[in-house]
CSV table of C-alpha atoms and ligand atoms in Angstrom, one decimal:
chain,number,residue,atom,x,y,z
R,1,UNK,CA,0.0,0.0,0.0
R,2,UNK,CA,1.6,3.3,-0.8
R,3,UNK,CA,1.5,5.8,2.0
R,4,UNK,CA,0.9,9.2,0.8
R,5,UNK,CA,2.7,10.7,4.3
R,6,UNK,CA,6.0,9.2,1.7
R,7,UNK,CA,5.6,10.1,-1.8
R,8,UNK,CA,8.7,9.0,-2.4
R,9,UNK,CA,8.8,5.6,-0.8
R,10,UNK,CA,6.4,2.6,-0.9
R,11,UNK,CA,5.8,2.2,2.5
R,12,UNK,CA,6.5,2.7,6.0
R,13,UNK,CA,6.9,-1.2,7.2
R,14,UNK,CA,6.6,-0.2,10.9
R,15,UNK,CA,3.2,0.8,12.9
R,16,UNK,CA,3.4,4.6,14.3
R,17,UNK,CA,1.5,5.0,17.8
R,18,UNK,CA,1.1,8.7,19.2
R,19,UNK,CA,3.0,10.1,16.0
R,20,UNK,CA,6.0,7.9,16.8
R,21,UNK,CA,7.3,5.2,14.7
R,22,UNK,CA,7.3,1.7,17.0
R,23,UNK,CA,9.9,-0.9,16.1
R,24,UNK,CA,10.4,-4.3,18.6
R,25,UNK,CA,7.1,-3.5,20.0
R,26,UNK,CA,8.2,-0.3,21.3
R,27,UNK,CA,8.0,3.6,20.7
R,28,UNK,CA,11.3,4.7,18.9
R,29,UNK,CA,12.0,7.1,21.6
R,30,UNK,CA,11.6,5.0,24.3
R,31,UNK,CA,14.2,2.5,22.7
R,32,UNK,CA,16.5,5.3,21.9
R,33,UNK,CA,16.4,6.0,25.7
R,34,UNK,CA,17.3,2.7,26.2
R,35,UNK,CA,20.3,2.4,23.7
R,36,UNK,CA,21.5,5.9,25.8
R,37,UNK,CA,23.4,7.5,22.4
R,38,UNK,CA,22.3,8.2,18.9
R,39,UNK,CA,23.3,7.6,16.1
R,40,UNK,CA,21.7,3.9,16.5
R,41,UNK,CA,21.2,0.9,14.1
R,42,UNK,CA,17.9,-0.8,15.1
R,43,UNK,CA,16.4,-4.1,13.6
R,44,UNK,CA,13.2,-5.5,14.2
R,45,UNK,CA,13.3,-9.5,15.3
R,46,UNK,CA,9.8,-10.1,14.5
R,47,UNK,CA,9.9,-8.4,11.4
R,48,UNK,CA,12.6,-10.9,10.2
R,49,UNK,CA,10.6,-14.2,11.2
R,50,UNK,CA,7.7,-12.7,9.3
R,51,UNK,CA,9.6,-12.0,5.8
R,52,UNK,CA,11.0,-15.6,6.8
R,53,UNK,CA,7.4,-16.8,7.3
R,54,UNK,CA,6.4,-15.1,3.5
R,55,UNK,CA,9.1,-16.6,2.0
R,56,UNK,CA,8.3,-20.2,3.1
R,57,UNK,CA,4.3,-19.3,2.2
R,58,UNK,CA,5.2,-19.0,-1.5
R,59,UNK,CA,8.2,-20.6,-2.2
R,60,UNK,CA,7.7,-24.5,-2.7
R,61,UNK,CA,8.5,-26.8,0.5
R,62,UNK,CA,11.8,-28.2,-0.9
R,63,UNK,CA,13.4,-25.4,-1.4
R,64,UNK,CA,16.3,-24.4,1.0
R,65,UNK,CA,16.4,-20.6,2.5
R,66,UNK,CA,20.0,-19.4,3.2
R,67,UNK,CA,21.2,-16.2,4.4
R,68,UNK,CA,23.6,-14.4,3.0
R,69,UNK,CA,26.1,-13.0,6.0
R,70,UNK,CA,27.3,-10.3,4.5
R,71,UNK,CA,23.5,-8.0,4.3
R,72,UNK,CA,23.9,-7.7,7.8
R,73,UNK,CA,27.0,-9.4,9.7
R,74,UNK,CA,25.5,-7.8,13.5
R,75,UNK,CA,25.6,-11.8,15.3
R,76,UNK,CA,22.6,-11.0,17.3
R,77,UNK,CA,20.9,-10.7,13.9
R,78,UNK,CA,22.7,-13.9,12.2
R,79,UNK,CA,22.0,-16.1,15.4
R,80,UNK,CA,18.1,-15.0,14.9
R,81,UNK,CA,18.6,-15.8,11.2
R,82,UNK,CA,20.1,-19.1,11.8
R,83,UNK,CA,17.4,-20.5,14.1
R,84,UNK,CA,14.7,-19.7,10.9
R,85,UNK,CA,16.8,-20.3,7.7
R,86,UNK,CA,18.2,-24.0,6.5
R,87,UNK,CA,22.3,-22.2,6.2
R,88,UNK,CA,24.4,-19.9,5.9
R,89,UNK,CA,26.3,-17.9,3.4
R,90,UNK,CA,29.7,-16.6,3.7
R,91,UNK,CA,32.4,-14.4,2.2
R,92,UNK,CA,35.1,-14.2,4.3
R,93,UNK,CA,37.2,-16.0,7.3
R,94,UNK,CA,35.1,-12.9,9.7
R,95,UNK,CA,31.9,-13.9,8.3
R,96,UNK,CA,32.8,-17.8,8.8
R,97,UNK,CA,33.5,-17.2,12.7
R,98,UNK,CA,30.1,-15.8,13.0
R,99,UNK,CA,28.4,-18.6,11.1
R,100,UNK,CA,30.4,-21.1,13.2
R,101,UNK,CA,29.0,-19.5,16.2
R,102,UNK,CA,25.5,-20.2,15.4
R,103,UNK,CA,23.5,-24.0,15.5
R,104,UNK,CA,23.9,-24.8,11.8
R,105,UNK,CA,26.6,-26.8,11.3
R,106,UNK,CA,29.5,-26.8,9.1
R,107,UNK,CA,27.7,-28.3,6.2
R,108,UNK,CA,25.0,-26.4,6.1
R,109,UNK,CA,27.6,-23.0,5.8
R,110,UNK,CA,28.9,-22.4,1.8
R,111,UNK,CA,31.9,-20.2,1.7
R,112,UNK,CA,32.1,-17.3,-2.0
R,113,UNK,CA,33.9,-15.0,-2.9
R,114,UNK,CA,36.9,-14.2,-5.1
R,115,UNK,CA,40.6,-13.9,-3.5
R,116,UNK,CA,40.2,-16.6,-0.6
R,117,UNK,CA,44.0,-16.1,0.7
R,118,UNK,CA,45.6,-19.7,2.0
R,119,UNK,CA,45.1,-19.2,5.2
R,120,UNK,CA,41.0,-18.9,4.8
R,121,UNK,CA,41.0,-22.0,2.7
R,122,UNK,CA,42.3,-24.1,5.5
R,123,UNK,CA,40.2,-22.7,8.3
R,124,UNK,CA,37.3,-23.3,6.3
R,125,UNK,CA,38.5,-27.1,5.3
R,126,UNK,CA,39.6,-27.4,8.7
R,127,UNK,CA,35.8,-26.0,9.8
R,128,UNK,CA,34.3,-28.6,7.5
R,129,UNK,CA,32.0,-25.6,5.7
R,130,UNK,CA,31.2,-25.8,2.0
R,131,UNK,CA,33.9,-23.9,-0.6
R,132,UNK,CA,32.4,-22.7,-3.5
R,133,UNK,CA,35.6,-22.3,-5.8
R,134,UNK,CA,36.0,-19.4,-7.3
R,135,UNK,CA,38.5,-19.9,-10.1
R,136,UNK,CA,40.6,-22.9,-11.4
R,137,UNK,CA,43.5,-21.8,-9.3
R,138,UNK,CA,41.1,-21.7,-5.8
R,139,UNK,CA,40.0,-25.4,-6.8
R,140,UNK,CA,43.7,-26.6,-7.2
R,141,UNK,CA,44.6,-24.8,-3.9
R,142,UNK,CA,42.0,-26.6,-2.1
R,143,UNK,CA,42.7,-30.1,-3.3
R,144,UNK,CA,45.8,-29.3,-1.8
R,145,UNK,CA,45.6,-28.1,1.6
R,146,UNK,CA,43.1,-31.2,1.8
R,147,UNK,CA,46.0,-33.7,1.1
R,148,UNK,CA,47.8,-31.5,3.6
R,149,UNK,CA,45.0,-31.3,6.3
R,150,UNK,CA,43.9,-35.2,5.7
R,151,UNK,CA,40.4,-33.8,4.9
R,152,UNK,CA,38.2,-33.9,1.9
R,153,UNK,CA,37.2,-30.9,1.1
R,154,UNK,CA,33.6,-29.9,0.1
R,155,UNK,CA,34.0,-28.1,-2.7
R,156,UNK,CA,31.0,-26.3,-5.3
R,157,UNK,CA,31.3,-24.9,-8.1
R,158,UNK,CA,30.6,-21.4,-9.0
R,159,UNK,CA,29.8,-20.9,-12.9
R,160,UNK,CA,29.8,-17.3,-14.3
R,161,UNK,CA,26.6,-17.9,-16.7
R,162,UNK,CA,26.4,-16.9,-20.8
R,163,UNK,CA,23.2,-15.0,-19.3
R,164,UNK,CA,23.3,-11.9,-17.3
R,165,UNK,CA,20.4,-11.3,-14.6
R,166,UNK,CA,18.4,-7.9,-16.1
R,167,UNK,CA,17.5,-5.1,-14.5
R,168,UNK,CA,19.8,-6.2,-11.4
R,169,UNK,CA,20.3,-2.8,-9.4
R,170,UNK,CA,24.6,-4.7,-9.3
R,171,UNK,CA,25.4,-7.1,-12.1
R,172,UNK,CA,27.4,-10.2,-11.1
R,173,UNK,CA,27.4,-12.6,-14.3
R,174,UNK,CA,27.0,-12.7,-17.9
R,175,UNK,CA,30.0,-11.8,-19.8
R,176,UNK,CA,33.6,-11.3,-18.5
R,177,UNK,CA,33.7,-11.1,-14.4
R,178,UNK,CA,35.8,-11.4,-10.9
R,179,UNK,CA,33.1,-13.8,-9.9
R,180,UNK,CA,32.7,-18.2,-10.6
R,181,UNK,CA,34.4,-19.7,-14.0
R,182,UNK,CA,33.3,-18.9,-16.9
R,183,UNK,CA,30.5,-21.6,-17.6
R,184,UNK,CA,32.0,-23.0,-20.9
R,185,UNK,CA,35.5,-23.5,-19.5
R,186,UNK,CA,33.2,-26.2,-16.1
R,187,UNK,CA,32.9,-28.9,-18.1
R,188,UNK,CA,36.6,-29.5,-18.4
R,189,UNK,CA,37.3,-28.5,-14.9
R,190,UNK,CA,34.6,-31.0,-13.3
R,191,UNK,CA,36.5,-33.6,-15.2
R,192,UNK,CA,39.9,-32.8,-13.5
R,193,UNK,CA,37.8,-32.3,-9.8
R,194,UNK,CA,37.1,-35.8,-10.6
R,195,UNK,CA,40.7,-36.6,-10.3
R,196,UNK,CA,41.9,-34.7,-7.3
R,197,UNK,CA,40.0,-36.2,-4.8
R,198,UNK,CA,37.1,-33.6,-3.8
R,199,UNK,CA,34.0,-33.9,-2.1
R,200,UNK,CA,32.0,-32.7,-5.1
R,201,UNK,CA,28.9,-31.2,-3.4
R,202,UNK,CA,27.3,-28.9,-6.2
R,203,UNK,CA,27.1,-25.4,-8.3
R,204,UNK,CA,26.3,-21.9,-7.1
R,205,UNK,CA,25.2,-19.5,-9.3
R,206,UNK,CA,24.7,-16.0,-8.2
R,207,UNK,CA,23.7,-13.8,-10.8
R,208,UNK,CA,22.8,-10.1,-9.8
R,209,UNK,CA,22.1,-7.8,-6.6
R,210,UNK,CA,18.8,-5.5,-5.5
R,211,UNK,CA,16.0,-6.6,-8.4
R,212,UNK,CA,12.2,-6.0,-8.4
R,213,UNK,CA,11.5,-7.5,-11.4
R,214,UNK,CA,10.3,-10.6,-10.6
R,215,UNK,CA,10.7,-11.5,-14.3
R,216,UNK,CA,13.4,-11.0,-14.4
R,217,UNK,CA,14.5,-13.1,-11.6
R,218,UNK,CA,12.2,-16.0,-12.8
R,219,UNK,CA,14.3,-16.0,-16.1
R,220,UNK,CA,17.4,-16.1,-14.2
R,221,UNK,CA,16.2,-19.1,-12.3
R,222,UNK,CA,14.6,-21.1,-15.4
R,223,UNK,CA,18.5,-20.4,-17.1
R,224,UNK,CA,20.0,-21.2,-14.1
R,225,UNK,CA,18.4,-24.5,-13.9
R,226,UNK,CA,18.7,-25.7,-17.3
R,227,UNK,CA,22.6,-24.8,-17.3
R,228,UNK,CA,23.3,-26.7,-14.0
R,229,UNK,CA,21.2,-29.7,-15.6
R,230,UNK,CA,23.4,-29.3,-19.0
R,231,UNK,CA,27.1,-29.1,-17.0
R,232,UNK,CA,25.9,-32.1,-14.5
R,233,UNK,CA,26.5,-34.4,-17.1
R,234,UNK,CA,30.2,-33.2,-16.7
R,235,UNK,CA,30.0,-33.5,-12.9
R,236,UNK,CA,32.2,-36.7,-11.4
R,237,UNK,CA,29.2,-37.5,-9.0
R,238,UNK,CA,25.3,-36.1,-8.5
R,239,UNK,CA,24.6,-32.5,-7.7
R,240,UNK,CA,23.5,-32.7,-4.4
R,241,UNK,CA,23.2,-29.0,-3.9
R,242,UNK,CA,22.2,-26.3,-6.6
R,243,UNK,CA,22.2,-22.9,-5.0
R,244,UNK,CA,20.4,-20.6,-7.5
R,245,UNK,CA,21.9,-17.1,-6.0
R,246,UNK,CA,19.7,-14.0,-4.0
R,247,UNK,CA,19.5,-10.6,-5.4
R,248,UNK,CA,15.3,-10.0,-4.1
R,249,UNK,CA,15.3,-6.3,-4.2
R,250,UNK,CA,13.3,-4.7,-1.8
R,251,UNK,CA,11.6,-0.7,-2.7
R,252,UNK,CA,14.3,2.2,-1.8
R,253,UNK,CA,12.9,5.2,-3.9
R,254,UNK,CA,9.7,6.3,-5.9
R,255,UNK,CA,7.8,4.5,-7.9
R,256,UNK,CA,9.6,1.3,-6.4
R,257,UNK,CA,7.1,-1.7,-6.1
R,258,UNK,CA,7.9,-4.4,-3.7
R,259,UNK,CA,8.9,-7.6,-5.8
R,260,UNK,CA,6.5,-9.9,-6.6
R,261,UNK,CA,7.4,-12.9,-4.3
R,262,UNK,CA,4.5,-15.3,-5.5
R,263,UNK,CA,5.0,-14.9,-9.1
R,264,UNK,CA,8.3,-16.2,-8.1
R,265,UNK,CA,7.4,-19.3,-5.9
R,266,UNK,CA,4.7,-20.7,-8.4
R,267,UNK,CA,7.6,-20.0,-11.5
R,268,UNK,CA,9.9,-22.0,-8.8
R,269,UNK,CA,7.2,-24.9,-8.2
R,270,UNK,CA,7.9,-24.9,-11.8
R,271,UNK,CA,10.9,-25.4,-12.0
R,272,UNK,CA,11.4,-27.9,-9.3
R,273,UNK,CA,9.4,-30.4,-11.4
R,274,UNK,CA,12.0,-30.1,-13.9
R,275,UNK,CA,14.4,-30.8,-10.9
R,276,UNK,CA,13.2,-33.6,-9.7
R,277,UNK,CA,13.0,-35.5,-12.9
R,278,UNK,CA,16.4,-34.7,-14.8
R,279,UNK,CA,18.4,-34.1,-11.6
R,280,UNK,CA,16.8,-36.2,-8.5
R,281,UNK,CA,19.7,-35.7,-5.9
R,282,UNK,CA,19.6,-32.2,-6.3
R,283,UNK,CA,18.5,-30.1,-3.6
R,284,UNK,CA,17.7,-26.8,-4.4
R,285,UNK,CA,19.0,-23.4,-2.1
R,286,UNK,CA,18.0,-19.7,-2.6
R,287,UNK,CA,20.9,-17.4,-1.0
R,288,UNK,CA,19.1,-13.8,0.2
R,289,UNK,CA,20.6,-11.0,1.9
R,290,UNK,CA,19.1,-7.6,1.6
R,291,UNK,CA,15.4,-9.3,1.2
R,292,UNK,CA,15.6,-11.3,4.5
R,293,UNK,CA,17.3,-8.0,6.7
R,294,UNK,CA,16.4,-4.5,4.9
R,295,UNK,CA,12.9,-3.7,5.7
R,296,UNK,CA,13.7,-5.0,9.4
R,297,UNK,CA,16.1,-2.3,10.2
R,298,UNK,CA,16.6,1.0,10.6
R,299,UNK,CA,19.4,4.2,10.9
R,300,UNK,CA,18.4,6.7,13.5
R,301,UNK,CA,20.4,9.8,14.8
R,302,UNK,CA,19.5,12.9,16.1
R,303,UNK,CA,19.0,16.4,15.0
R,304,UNK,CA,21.7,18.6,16.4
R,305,UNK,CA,20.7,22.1,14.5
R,306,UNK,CA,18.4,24.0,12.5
R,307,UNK,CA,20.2,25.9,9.7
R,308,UNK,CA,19.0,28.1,7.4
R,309,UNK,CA,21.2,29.0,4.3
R,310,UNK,CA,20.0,31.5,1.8
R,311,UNK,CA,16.7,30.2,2.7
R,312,UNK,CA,17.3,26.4,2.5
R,313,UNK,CA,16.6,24.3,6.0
R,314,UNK,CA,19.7,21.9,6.6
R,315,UNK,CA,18.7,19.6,9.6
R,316,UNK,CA,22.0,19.1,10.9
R,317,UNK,CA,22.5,15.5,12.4
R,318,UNK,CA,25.1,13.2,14.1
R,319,UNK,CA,24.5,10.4,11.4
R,320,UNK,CA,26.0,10.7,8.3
R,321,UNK,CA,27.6,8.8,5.4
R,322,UNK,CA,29.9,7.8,7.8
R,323,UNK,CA,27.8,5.0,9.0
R,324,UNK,CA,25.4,5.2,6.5
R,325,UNK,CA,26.9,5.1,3.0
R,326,UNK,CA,24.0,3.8,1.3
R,327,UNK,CA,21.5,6.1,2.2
R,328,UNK,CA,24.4,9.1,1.2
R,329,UNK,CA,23.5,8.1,-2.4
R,330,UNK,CA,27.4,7.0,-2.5
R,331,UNK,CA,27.0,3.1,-2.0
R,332,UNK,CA,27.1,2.0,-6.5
R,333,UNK,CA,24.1,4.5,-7.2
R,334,UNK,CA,24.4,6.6,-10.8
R,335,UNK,CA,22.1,8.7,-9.6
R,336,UNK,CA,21.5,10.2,-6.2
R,337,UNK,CA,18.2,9.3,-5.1
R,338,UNK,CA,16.6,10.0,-1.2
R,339,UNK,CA,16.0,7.1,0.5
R,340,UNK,CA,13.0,7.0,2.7
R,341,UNK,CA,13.6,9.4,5.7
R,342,UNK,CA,11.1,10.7,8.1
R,343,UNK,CA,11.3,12.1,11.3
R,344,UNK,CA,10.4,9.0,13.8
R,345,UNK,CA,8.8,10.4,16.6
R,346,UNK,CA,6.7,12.9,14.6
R,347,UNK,CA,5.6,10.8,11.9
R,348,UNK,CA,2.8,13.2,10.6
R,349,UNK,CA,3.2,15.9,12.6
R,350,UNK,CA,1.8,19.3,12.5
R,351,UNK,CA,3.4,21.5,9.5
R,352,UNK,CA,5.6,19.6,6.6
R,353,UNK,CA,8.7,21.3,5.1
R,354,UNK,CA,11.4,20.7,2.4
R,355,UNK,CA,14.9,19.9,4.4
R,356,UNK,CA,18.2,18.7,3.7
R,357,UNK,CA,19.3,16.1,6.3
R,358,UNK,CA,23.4,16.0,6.6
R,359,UNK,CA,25.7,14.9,8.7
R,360,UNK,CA,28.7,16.2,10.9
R,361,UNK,CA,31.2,15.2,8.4
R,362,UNK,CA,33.2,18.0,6.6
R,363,UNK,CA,31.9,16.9,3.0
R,364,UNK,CA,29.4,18.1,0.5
R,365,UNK,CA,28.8,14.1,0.3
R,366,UNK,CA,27.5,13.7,3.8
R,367,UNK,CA,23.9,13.8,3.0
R,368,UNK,CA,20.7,11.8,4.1
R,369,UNK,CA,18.2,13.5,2.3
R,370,UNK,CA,18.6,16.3,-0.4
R,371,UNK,CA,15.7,18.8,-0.7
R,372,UNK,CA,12.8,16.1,0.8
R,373,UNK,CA,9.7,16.5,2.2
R,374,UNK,CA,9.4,15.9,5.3
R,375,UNK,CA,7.3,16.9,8.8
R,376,UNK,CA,9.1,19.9,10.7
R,377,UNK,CA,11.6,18.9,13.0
R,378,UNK,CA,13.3,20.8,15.6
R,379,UNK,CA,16.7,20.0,17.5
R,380,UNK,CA,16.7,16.5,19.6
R,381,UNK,CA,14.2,15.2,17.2
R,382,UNK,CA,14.7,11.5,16.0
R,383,UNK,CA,15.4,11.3,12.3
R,384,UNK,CA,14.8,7.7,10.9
R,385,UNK,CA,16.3,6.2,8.0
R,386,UNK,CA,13.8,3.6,7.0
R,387,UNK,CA,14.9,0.4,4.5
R,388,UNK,CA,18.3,0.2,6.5
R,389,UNK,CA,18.6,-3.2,7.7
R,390,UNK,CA,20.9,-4.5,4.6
R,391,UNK,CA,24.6,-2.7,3.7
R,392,UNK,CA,24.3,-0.4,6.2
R,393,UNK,CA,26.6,0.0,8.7
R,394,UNK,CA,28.9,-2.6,7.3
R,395,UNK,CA,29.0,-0.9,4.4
R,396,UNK,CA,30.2,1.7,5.7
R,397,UNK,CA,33.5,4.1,5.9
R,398,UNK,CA,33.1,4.5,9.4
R,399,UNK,CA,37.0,5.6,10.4
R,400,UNK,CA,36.7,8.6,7.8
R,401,UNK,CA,36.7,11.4,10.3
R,402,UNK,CA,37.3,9.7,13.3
R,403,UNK,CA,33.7,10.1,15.0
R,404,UNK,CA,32.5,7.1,17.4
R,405,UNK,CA,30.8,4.0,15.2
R,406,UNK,CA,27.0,4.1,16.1
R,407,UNK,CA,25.3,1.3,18.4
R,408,UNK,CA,23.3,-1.7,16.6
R,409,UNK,CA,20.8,-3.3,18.7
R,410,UNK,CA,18.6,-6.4,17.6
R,411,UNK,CA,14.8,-5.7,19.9
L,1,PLP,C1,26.0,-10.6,-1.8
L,1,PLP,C2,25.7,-12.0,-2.1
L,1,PLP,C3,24.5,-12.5,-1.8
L,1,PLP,C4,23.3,-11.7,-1.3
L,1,PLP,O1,22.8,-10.9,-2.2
L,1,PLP,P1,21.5,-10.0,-1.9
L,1,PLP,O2,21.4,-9.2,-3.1
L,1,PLP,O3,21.7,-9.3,-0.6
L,1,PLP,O4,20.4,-11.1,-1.8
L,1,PLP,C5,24.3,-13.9,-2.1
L,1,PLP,N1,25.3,-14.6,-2.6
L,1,PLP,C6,26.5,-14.1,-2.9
L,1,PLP,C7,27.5,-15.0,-3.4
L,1,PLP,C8,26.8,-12.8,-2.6
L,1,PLP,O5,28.0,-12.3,-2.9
């Protein structure tokens, strides 16, 4: 439902009680009392299990929910995650520490990314988690620290596809890339992990970041699928895991529309027929990030000063870019765009106004909102950065200029 209080956002996920936003079943400024210090990170349990509970509602039964660490690395939120999704998804030795931490065990934890040093490759062998190789290199480097270790790896596959995932907000396949080898160059390599001993357990496929076009995304899947049932022929023994990649986008800006989750669970019922028929050890994974994490969270700092400059309102704040390079317009966006800001503990208020929100940092980039409309605030007002949940504060410079790194609380 589009909320006309936030033309330029789709929604406000949170209920607002006396003009104030509540998040964990509590008014916003009651839980910044709590947390003692703004700026804050806060993320909304419930509001986790419940895009955990949609997900399992349209998605078929067999399919495998995995979360990808790196959305939101806070533990509190990954040990939540872990008790409600079937694994986890790492990118580094940091992320793998977490993971380890949690209930899911080793082989239910898949290790990506490009550049795994030596070191990481035999903690994670050593851990027992799954490595999805990389490159040709990665695969020989493996094989060897098993013979080394006395342990057979668990090794999968990543293939950079022919097809590229469209209208992906980040492109990660389809023509040349950092990431997985280069689907017409797998075949030969399957035949040489035959020889060197691995614990072949699959392919990952990861295809693009942030999409709402659930089109899109069904293609992606339906050419994921057919590919992995083509290069399985290769494979020295059955896929027993095909993990199709993440990339649900969730609504930052206007005229976003929240993807279109069933369309994408009845093309997936789809699919799985296929599955089960051509590939019948295969167990199918979907690897999310920002959709399990963004709506849940949210940036909040406070508003230190009122300026007015040749009769423009600057709402100065102590959040910025700093911990908050996403919303700064400066995390991979062409184009500036605001994201969704209102002022959380005057949600409608009285009078509305056109504001810039910036931060205390000494840069023309330091901004949170550029010319928006929003409900007057005044100093020690709570200004809210909705949609924050995902590559937020982890995506973050937070030692340019030396302020203190912002709270995170899970409630
Ligand atoms: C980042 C990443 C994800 C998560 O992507 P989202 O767009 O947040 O769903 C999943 N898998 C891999 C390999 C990644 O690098």
């Amino acid at each position: 439902m589009t909320n006309p209080l936030l033309e330029h956002a789709p929604l406000i996920p949170f209920s607002v009680q006396h003009d104030c936003l509540q998040i964990g079943g509590m008014a916003l400024t009651r839980l910044a009392d709590r947390v003692g210090t703004t700026p804050f990170y806060a993320y909304d349990r419930q509001k986790i299990t419940e895009r955990i509970e949609l997900l399992r509602q349209h998605l078929p039964q067999e399919v495998l929910l995995h979360y990808a660490i790196k959305a939101n690395p806070m533990p509190a939120v990954v040990q939540h995650l872990a008790s409600l999704v079937d694994g986890l998804d790492i990118a580094s030795i940091g992320e793998m520490r977490v993971a380890l931490d949690t209930i899911l065990t080793p082989d239910k934890i898949s290790f990506a990314g490009p550049g795994k040093k030596v070191h990481e490759l035999r903690s994670a062998i050593a851990a027992g988690v799954i490595l999805n190789a990389e490159s040709e290199q990665e695969m020989e480097s493996i094989a060897k620290l098993g013979i080394d270790l006395g342990i057979t790896p668990k090794i999968a596959i990543r293939i950079n596809p022919d097809f590229e995932l469209k209208s992906s907000g980040m492109k990660m396949s389809g023509g040349p890339k950092p990431f997985g080898i280069d689907a017409e160059r797998v075949p030969d390599l399957l035949v040489r992990l035959g020889f060197l001993g691995l614990d072949f357990v699959g392919f990952h496929i990861f295809s693009g970041s942030q999409n709402l076009n659930a089109t899109a995304i069904q293609e992606a899947h339906e050419k994921t699928i057919q590919l992995v049932i083509e290069l399985a022929e290769y494979a020295p023994s059955p896929v027993k895991l095909l993990n199709i990649g993440g990339g649900f986008g969730v609504p930052y800006f206007s005229g976003d529309r929240p993807l279109d989750i069933a369309a994408i669970g009845v093309n997936l019922q789809c699919l799985m027929k296929r599955v089960k028929q051509q590939l019948p050890h295969t167990t199918v994974a979907l690897e999310l990030g920002r959709y399990l994490v963004a709506e849940a969270g949210i940036y909040v700092c406070r508003v230190l000063e009122r300026k007015m400059s040749r009769g423009q309102v600057f709402l100065v704040t102590d959040g910025g870019l700093h911990h908050h390079l996403a919303a700064s317009g400066n995390l991979g966006q062409v184009i500036r765009k605001n994201y969704p800001v209102i002022i959380g503990n005057k949600v409608q208020g009285v009078a509305r106004e056109i504001v810039s929100v910036v931060g205390p940092l000494c840069t023309p980039l330091d901004l949170l909102a550029d010319q928006m409309q929003m409900t007057q605030a005044s100093v020690n007002d709570l200004v809210v950065v909705l949609q924050s949940g995902a590559y937020g504060l982890s995506a973050s410079p937070t030692a340019f200029l030396d302020h203190p790194p912002p709270v995170e609380v899970l409630v």
